[in-house]
Amino acid sequence: MPRFLLFFSAILVVCGTNPCPCERPELCLPIRAQRDFEVFVFDVGGKTWKSYNWTIVTTVATFGKYDADLMCFAHFHGARVVLKGDVPLSYIVDRDNRTAWIAEKVQLAKSQFMDGINIDIEQAVDKGSPEYYALTDLVKETTEAFHREIPGSQVSFDVAWSPKCIDKRCYDYVTIAESCDLLFVMSYDEQSQITGDCIAMANAPLPQTLNGYDEYLNLKIDSKKLVMGVPWYGYDYPCLSLSQKGICSIPKVPFRGVNCSDAAGTQKPYKWIMKQAPYFNYKDQEGQIHQVWYDDPQSICSKANSVTSKGLRGIGMWNGNILDYSDEPVARQQTAMMWNALLGC
Ligand SMILES: *[C@@H]1O[C@H](CO)[C@@H](O)[C@H](O)[C@H]1NC(C)=O
Ligand SMILES: *[C@@H]1O[C@H](CO)[C@@H](O)[C@H](O)[C@H]1NC(C)=O
Ligand SMILES: *[C@@H]1O[C@H](CO)[C@@H](O)[C@H](O)[C@H]1NC(C)=O
């Protein structure tokens, strides 16, 4: 080994720095370029990231085990890779504890050649409580530390579909938005608090989804801080009973010489129709009837169009791994359509 390499290795050992795992050392450098349109992917582990559409991905939040190959691959495509940040808020009310947590995350990101952090605190918080202020401080101080220590890094914060204390998450959304690079709005699980009839409904109906963005924008939060999160998953509800749905035989209502007509149905305005996300029913092996609600390329496409019309920062999904990435032609086509829908239609 040449002497200068020995010297370098010694420094690496002394400083505890990991050697770059990528083929080319420059792939370990943090991503600095800012792209206008964000496509923010949550990755929960495994290797399906190899099949993502890397032409459009800008950030991958790694919620699975750290994968150096993913980091190298993302950097090769100019995409950021960010840590997951979560901590019980009761721990970080204490300033020293908070500072220690932030320092640990910055060190972890650096040692893994990462480009920021996604703070995913979904805990209930009362407005004005010590946790309320600690959370706001956590976001502000984390952003300052990351930007200082890893130039070009990105700090994002996950919020519910609406700022109105959804799931008792009464956070200081305005200050949090000002204090980080972007909010990832989780526009899904929107039926987490059903106050009306207890019935299966869409995970993320379009009007409810868009209403959430209007509520954020009404708080004067910059639209360029908001990334729309769409679900790449649905809900399967076992049904206690199922009303006349599924196979549809209609009553015979005669009209002008024939015995059956659309007069058997009731006309519904588009404002009603657009509330209906796709769903289907099925009976499982035990005979239990289920109702499944989900988003598809068409429903995602409508949402993606609103990302543009509302001037939002971009779009993302929970999560990138759960499409069918097999080689089967129909699967390939459907998977490509889900990715393409992110850019609107
Ligand atoms: C500080 O954080 C640790 C966990 O890292 C926790 O056990 C401890 O209770 C916290 N201290 C305070 C004062 O909140
Ligand atoms: C309509 O229904 C009546 C009574 O069931 C039947 O006799 C008739 O043939 C039907 N007409 C047609 C066009 O099917
Ligand atoms: C990836 O996205 C780009 C940009 O929208 C698109 O042109 C391309 O066809 C997509 N790739 C695949 C494999 O679908």
Coordinates of C-alpha atoms and ligand atoms in Angstrom, one line a residue:
M1 CA 0.0 0.0 0.0
P2 CA 1.5 3.4 -0.9
R3 CA 2.3 5.6 2.0
F4 CA -0.4 8.2 1.4
L5 CA -3.0 5.5 1.3
L6 CA -1.8 4.2 4.6
F7 CA -2.0 7.7 6.0
F8 CA -5.6 8.0 4.7
S9 CA -6.6 4.7 6.2
A10 CA -5.2 5.8 9.5
I11 CA -7.3 9.0 9.3
L12 CA -10.4 6.9 8.6
V13 CA -9.7 4.7 11.5
V14 CA -9.0 7.5 13.9
C15 CA -12.1 9.5 12.8
G16 CA -14.3 6.4 12.8
T17 CA -15.4 7.3 9.2
N18 CA -16.7 4.5 7.1
P19 CA -15.0 3.9 3.8
C20 CA -17.2 4.8 0.8
P21 CA -19.1 1.6 -0.2
C22 CA -19.9 2.8 -3.7
E23 CA -18.0 1.9 -6.9
R24 CA -17.0 5.5 -7.3
P25 CA -16.0 7.6 -4.3
E26 CA -17.9 10.7 -5.6
L27 CA -21.1 8.8 -5.2
C28 CA -20.7 9.1 -1.4
L29 CA -20.9 12.9 -1.6
P30 CA -24.2 14.4 -0.4
I31 CA -26.6 15.5 -3.2
R32 CA -26.7 19.3 -3.3
A33 CA -28.8 20.1 -6.3
Q34 CA -32.4 21.2 -5.7
R35 CA -34.9 20.0 -8.2
D36 CA -38.1 21.9 -8.8
F37 CA -40.5 18.9 -8.5
E38 CA -40.1 16.5 -5.7
V39 CA -41.0 12.8 -6.0
F40 CA -40.6 11.5 -2.5
V41 CA -40.5 7.8 -2.0
F42 CA -40.7 5.9 1.3
D43 CA -38.8 2.6 1.1
V44 CA -39.5 0.0 3.7
G45 CA -36.7 -2.5 2.8
G46 CA -35.9 -5.2 0.4
K47 CA -34.6 -4.8 -3.1
T48 CA -37.5 -3.6 -5.1
W49 CA -36.0 -0.1 -5.2
K50 CA -34.0 -1.4 -8.2
S51 CA -37.3 -1.2 -10.2
Y52 CA -38.3 2.3 -9.2
N53 CA -38.6 4.9 -11.9
W54 CA -35.3 6.6 -11.1
T55 CA -36.0 9.2 -13.8
I56 CA -38.4 10.9 -11.5
V57 CA -37.4 9.9 -7.9
T58 CA -35.8 12.8 -6.0
T59 CA -35.8 11.6 -2.4
V60 CA -35.9 8.1 -0.8
A61 CA -36.7 8.0 2.9
T62 CA -35.4 4.7 4.1
F63 CA -37.6 3.2 6.8
G64 CA -36.1 -0.3 6.4
K65 CA -32.6 -1.5 7.2
Y66 CA -29.8 0.7 5.8
D67 CA -28.8 -0.5 2.4
A68 CA -25.6 1.0 1.0
D69 CA -26.4 -0.2 -2.5
L70 CA -29.6 1.8 -2.4
M71 CA -27.6 4.9 -1.3
C72 CA -25.0 4.5 -4.1
F73 CA -27.8 3.8 -6.7
A74 CA -29.8 6.8 -5.6
H75 CA -26.8 9.1 -5.7
F76 CA -25.9 7.9 -9.1
H77 CA -29.4 9.1 -10.2
G78 CA -29.1 12.4 -8.3
A79 CA -31.6 11.4 -5.7
R80 CA -31.3 12.0 -1.9
V81 CA -31.5 9.3 0.7
V82 CA -32.7 10.3 4.1
L83 CA -32.9 8.7 7.5
K84 CA -36.1 8.1 9.5
G85 CA -36.3 10.1 12.6
D86 CA -38.7 9.2 15.4
V87 CA -38.4 9.6 19.2
P88 CA -40.9 9.7 22.1
L89 CA -41.6 13.4 22.6
S90 CA -41.4 13.0 26.3
Y91 CA -37.7 12.3 25.9
I92 CA -36.9 15.4 24.0
V93 CA -38.7 18.0 26.1
D94 CA -35.3 18.1 27.9
R95 CA -33.0 20.3 25.8
D96 CA -29.8 18.3 26.4
N97 CA -31.6 15.1 25.4
R98 CA -32.9 16.8 22.3
T99 CA -29.4 18.1 21.3
A100 CA -28.0 14.6 21.9
W101 CA -30.7 13.0 19.7
I102 CA -30.0 15.5 16.9
A103 CA -26.2 15.0 17.1
E104 CA -26.7 11.2 17.0
K105 CA -28.8 11.5 13.8
V106 CA -26.4 13.8 12.1
Q107 CA -23.6 11.5 12.8
L108 CA -25.6 8.5 11.6
A109 CA -26.5 10.2 8.4
K110 CA -22.9 11.3 7.8
S111 CA -21.5 7.8 8.5
Q112 CA -23.9 6.4 6.0
F113 CA -23.4 9.1 3.4
M114 CA -27.0 10.2 3.6
D115 CA -28.6 13.5 2.6
G116 CA -31.0 14.4 5.4
I117 CA -33.8 13.1 7.6
N118 CA -37.5 12.5 7.5
I119 CA -39.0 13.2 10.9
D120 CA -41.9 10.9 11.4
I121 CA -43.5 11.8 14.7
E122 CA -47.1 10.7 14.7
Q123 CA -47.7 11.1 18.4
A124 CA -50.7 12.8 20.0
V125 CA -49.8 16.3 21.3
D126 CA -51.9 18.8 23.1
K127 CA -51.7 22.4 21.9
G128 CA -49.5 24.4 24.3
S129 CA -48.1 21.4 26.1
P130 CA -44.4 21.0 26.8
E131 CA -44.3 18.4 24.0
Y132 CA -45.9 20.9 21.6
Y133 CA -43.0 23.3 22.0
A134 CA -40.4 20.6 22.2
L135 CA -41.5 19.2 18.8
T136 CA -41.3 22.6 17.1
D137 CA -37.9 23.1 18.6
L138 CA -36.8 19.6 17.5
V139 CA -37.7 20.3 13.9
K140 CA -36.0 23.7 13.9
E141 CA -32.8 22.5 15.6
T142 CA -32.6 19.3 13.5
T143 CA -32.9 21.4 10.3
E144 CA -30.2 23.8 11.5
A145 CA -27.9 21.0 12.4
F146 CA -28.3 19.0 9.2
H147 CA -28.0 22.1 7.0
R148 CA -24.8 23.1 8.8
E149 CA -23.2 19.6 9.0
I150 CA -24.4 18.2 5.6
P151 CA -24.6 21.1 3.1
G152 CA -27.5 20.6 0.7
S153 CA -29.2 18.1 3.0
Q154 CA -33.0 17.9 3.3
V155 CA -35.1 17.8 6.5
S156 CA -38.7 16.9 6.0
F157 CA -41.6 16.4 8.5
D158 CA -44.6 14.1 8.1
V159 CA -48.0 15.6 8.8
A160 CA -51.6 14.2 8.7
W161 CA -53.9 14.9 5.8
S162 CA -55.3 18.0 7.5
P163 CA -53.8 20.3 10.1
K164 CA -57.0 20.2 12.3
C165 CA -55.7 18.0 15.1
I166 CA -56.2 14.8 13.1
D167 CA -55.6 11.8 15.4
K168 CA -55.0 14.4 18.3
R169 CA -51.9 15.6 16.5
C170 CA -52.2 19.3 17.5
Y171 CA -48.9 20.6 16.3
D172 CA -47.6 24.0 15.5
Y173 CA -47.8 23.3 11.8
V174 CA -47.0 26.9 10.7
T175 CA -43.8 27.1 12.6
I176 CA -42.8 23.5 11.8
A177 CA -43.3 24.3 8.1
E178 CA -41.2 27.4 8.3
S179 CA -38.5 25.4 10.2
C180 CA -37.9 22.6 7.8
D181 CA -37.5 22.0 4.0
L182 CA -40.8 20.4 3.4
L183 CA -43.9 18.8 4.9
F184 CA -44.9 15.4 3.6
V185 CA -48.6 15.4 3.8
M186 CA -49.9 11.9 4.5
S187 CA -53.1 12.1 2.4
Y188 CA -54.3 8.7 3.4
D189 CA -55.8 6.9 6.4
E190 CA -58.3 9.7 6.1
Q191 CA -61.0 7.6 7.8
S192 CA -59.0 7.1 10.9
Q193 CA -61.7 9.0 12.8
I194 CA -65.2 8.2 11.4
T195 CA -67.8 10.3 13.2
G196 CA -70.8 9.4 11.0
D197 CA -72.0 5.9 10.1
C198 CA -69.5 3.2 10.8
I199 CA -69.0 2.0 7.2
A200 CA -66.2 1.1 4.9
M201 CA -65.1 4.2 3.0
A202 CA -62.3 5.3 0.7
N203 CA -58.8 5.5 2.2
A204 CA -58.2 8.9 0.6
P205 CA -61.2 10.4 -1.3
L206 CA -60.3 13.2 -3.6
P207 CA -62.5 16.0 -2.1
Q208 CA -61.3 15.2 1.5
T209 CA -57.7 15.1 0.3
L210 CA -57.9 18.4 -1.5
N211 CA -59.7 20.0 1.5
G212 CA -56.7 19.1 3.6
Y213 CA -54.4 21.1 1.3
D214 CA -56.7 24.1 1.4
E215 CA -56.6 24.0 5.2
Y216 CA -52.7 24.0 5.1
L217 CA -52.7 26.8 2.5
N218 CA -55.2 28.8 4.6
L219 CA -52.7 28.8 7.4
K220 CA -50.4 30.7 4.9
I221 CA -48.0 27.8 4.7
D222 CA -46.0 28.1 1.5
S223 CA -47.4 25.7 -1.2
K224 CA -43.8 24.9 -2.1
K225 CA -43.3 23.3 1.3
L226 CA -46.0 20.8 0.7
V227 CA -45.5 17.4 -0.9
M228 CA -48.6 15.4 -1.5
G229 CA -48.4 11.9 -0.1
V230 CA -50.7 9.4 -1.9
P231 CA -51.4 5.8 -0.8
W232 CA -50.1 2.9 -2.9
Y233 CA -52.3 0.7 -0.7
G234 CA -55.9 0.4 0.2
Y235 CA -58.1 -1.0 3.0
D236 CA -59.8 -4.3 3.2
Y237 CA -62.7 -4.2 5.6
P238 CA -64.4 -7.5 6.7
C239 CA -68.1 -6.7 6.4
L240 CA -70.6 -7.4 9.2
S241 CA -73.3 -7.3 6.5
L242 CA -73.3 -6.2 2.9
S243 CA -76.1 -4.4 1.3
Q244 CA -77.1 -4.8 -2.3
K245 CA -73.7 -4.2 -3.9
G246 CA -71.4 -6.2 -6.1
I247 CA -73.3 -8.1 -8.8
C248 CA -76.0 -5.8 -9.8
S249 CA -79.3 -7.2 -11.1
I250 CA -81.7 -4.3 -11.5
P251 CA -85.5 -4.3 -11.3
K252 CA -87.5 -4.4 -14.5
V253 CA -88.8 -0.9 -15.2
P254 CA -90.3 -0.7 -18.6
F255 CA -89.7 2.1 -21.0
R256 CA -91.0 2.6 -24.5
G257 CA -91.5 -1.1 -25.4
V258 CA -88.7 -2.7 -23.5
N259 CA -89.0 -4.2 -20.0
C260 CA -85.7 -2.9 -18.5
S261 CA -84.1 0.5 -18.5
D262 CA -81.9 2.9 -16.6
A263 CA -85.0 4.3 -15.0
A264 CA -84.3 1.5 -12.4
G265 CA -81.3 3.6 -11.3
T266 CA -81.1 7.0 -9.6
Q267 CA -79.2 9.7 -11.3
K268 CA -76.2 10.9 -9.3
P269 CA -74.3 14.2 -9.8
Y270 CA -70.6 14.1 -10.5
K271 CA -69.9 15.6 -7.1
W272 CA -71.2 12.4 -5.7
I273 CA -69.5 10.1 -8.1
M274 CA -66.1 11.7 -7.5
K275 CA -66.3 10.8 -3.9
Q276 CA -66.3 7.1 -4.8
A277 CA -62.8 5.7 -4.8
P278 CA -62.5 2.3 -6.4
Y279 CA -63.6 -0.6 -4.3
F280 CA -64.5 -4.3 -4.7
N281 CA -66.1 -7.0 -2.5
Y282 CA -64.9 -10.5 -2.1
K283 CA -65.7 -13.6 0.0
D284 CA -62.7 -15.3 1.7
Q285 CA -62.2 -19.0 2.3
E286 CA -64.2 -18.8 5.5
G287 CA -67.1 -17.2 3.7
Q288 CA -66.5 -13.8 5.2
I289 CA -67.4 -10.9 2.9
H290 CA -64.8 -8.1 2.6
Q291 CA -64.9 -4.7 1.0
V292 CA -61.6 -3.3 -0.3
W293 CA -61.0 0.3 -1.0
Y294 CA -57.9 1.5 -2.9
D295 CA -56.3 4.1 -5.1
D296 CA -55.4 3.2 -8.7
P297 CA -53.6 5.1 -11.5
Q298 CA -56.8 7.0 -12.3
S299 CA -57.4 8.2 -8.8
I300 CA -53.8 9.1 -8.2
C301 CA -53.7 10.9 -11.5
S302 CA -56.5 13.3 -10.3
K303 CA -54.6 14.0 -7.2
A304 CA -51.4 14.5 -9.1
N305 CA -53.1 17.1 -11.3
S306 CA -54.0 19.0 -8.1
V307 CA -50.3 19.0 -7.1
T308 CA -49.7 21.1 -10.2
S309 CA -52.8 23.3 -10.0
K310 CA -52.2 24.1 -6.3
G311 CA -48.5 24.8 -7.0
L312 CA -47.3 22.2 -4.5
R313 CA -43.6 21.1 -4.2
G314 CA -44.3 17.6 -5.4
I315 CA -45.7 14.2 -4.7
G316 CA -44.8 11.0 -3.0
M317 CA -46.2 7.7 -1.8
W318 CA -46.4 5.2 1.1
N319 CA -44.7 3.2 0.0
G320 CA -42.5 2.5 -3.0
N321 CA -42.0 -1.2 -2.4
I322 CA -45.6 -2.5 -2.6
L323 CA -46.2 -2.6 -6.3
D324 CA -45.8 -5.8 -8.4
Y325 CA -42.2 -5.5 -9.7
S326 CA -42.2 -9.0 -11.3
D327 CA -41.4 -9.5 -15.0
E328 CA -45.0 -10.5 -15.8
P329 CA -46.1 -8.1 -18.7
V330 CA -49.4 -7.1 -17.2
A331 CA -47.8 -6.4 -13.8
R332 CA -45.0 -4.4 -15.5
Q333 CA -47.6 -2.3 -17.3
Q334 CA -49.7 -1.6 -14.2
T335 CA -46.7 -0.8 -12.1
A336 CA -45.4 1.7 -14.8
M337 CA -48.9 3.3 -14.8
M338 CA -48.8 3.8 -11.0
W339 CA -45.4 5.5 -11.3
N340 CA -46.5 7.6 -14.3
A341 CA -49.7 8.7 -12.5
L342 CA -47.5 10.6 -10.1
L343 CA -46.8 13.2 -12.7
G344 CA -50.5 13.7 -13.5
C345 CA -52.4 13.2 -16.7
Ligands
LIG1 C1 -33.5 11.3 27.8 O1 -33.7 10.3 26.9 C2 -33.6 9.0 27.4 C3 -33.6 8.0 26.2 O2 -32.7 8.3 25.3 C4 -34.7 8.7 28.3 O3 -34.7 7.4 28.9 C5 -34.7 9.8 29.4 O4 -35.8 9.6 30.2 C6 -34.7 11.2 28.9 N1 -34.5 12.1 29.9 C7 -35.3 13.1 30.1 C8 -35.0 14.1 31.2 O5 -36.3 13.3 29.5
LIG2 C1 -91.7 -7.9 -21.1 O1 -92.2 -8.6 -20.0 C2 -93.5 -9.3 -20.3 C3 -94.1 -9.8 -19.0 O2 -93.1 -10.5 -18.3 C4 -93.3 -10.3 -21.4 O3 -94.5 -10.9 -21.8 C5 -92.7 -9.6 -22.6 O4 -92.4 -10.6 -23.6 C6 -91.4 -8.9 -22.3 N1 -91.0 -8.1 -23.4 C7 -89.7 -8.2 -23.9 C8 -89.4 -7.3 -25.1 O5 -88.9 -8.9 -23.4
LIG3 C1 -40.2 6.8 -16.0 O1 -40.7 8.1 -16.0 C2 -40.4 8.8 -17.2 C3 -40.9 10.3 -16.9 O2 -42.2 10.3 -16.7 C4 -41.1 8.2 -18.3 O3 -40.8 8.9 -19.5 C5 -40.6 6.7 -18.5 O4 -41.4 6.1 -19.5 C6 -40.8 6.0 -17.1 N1 -40.2 4.7 -17.2 C7 -40.9 3.6 -17.2 C8 -40.2 2.3 -17.2 O5 -42.1 3.6 -17.1

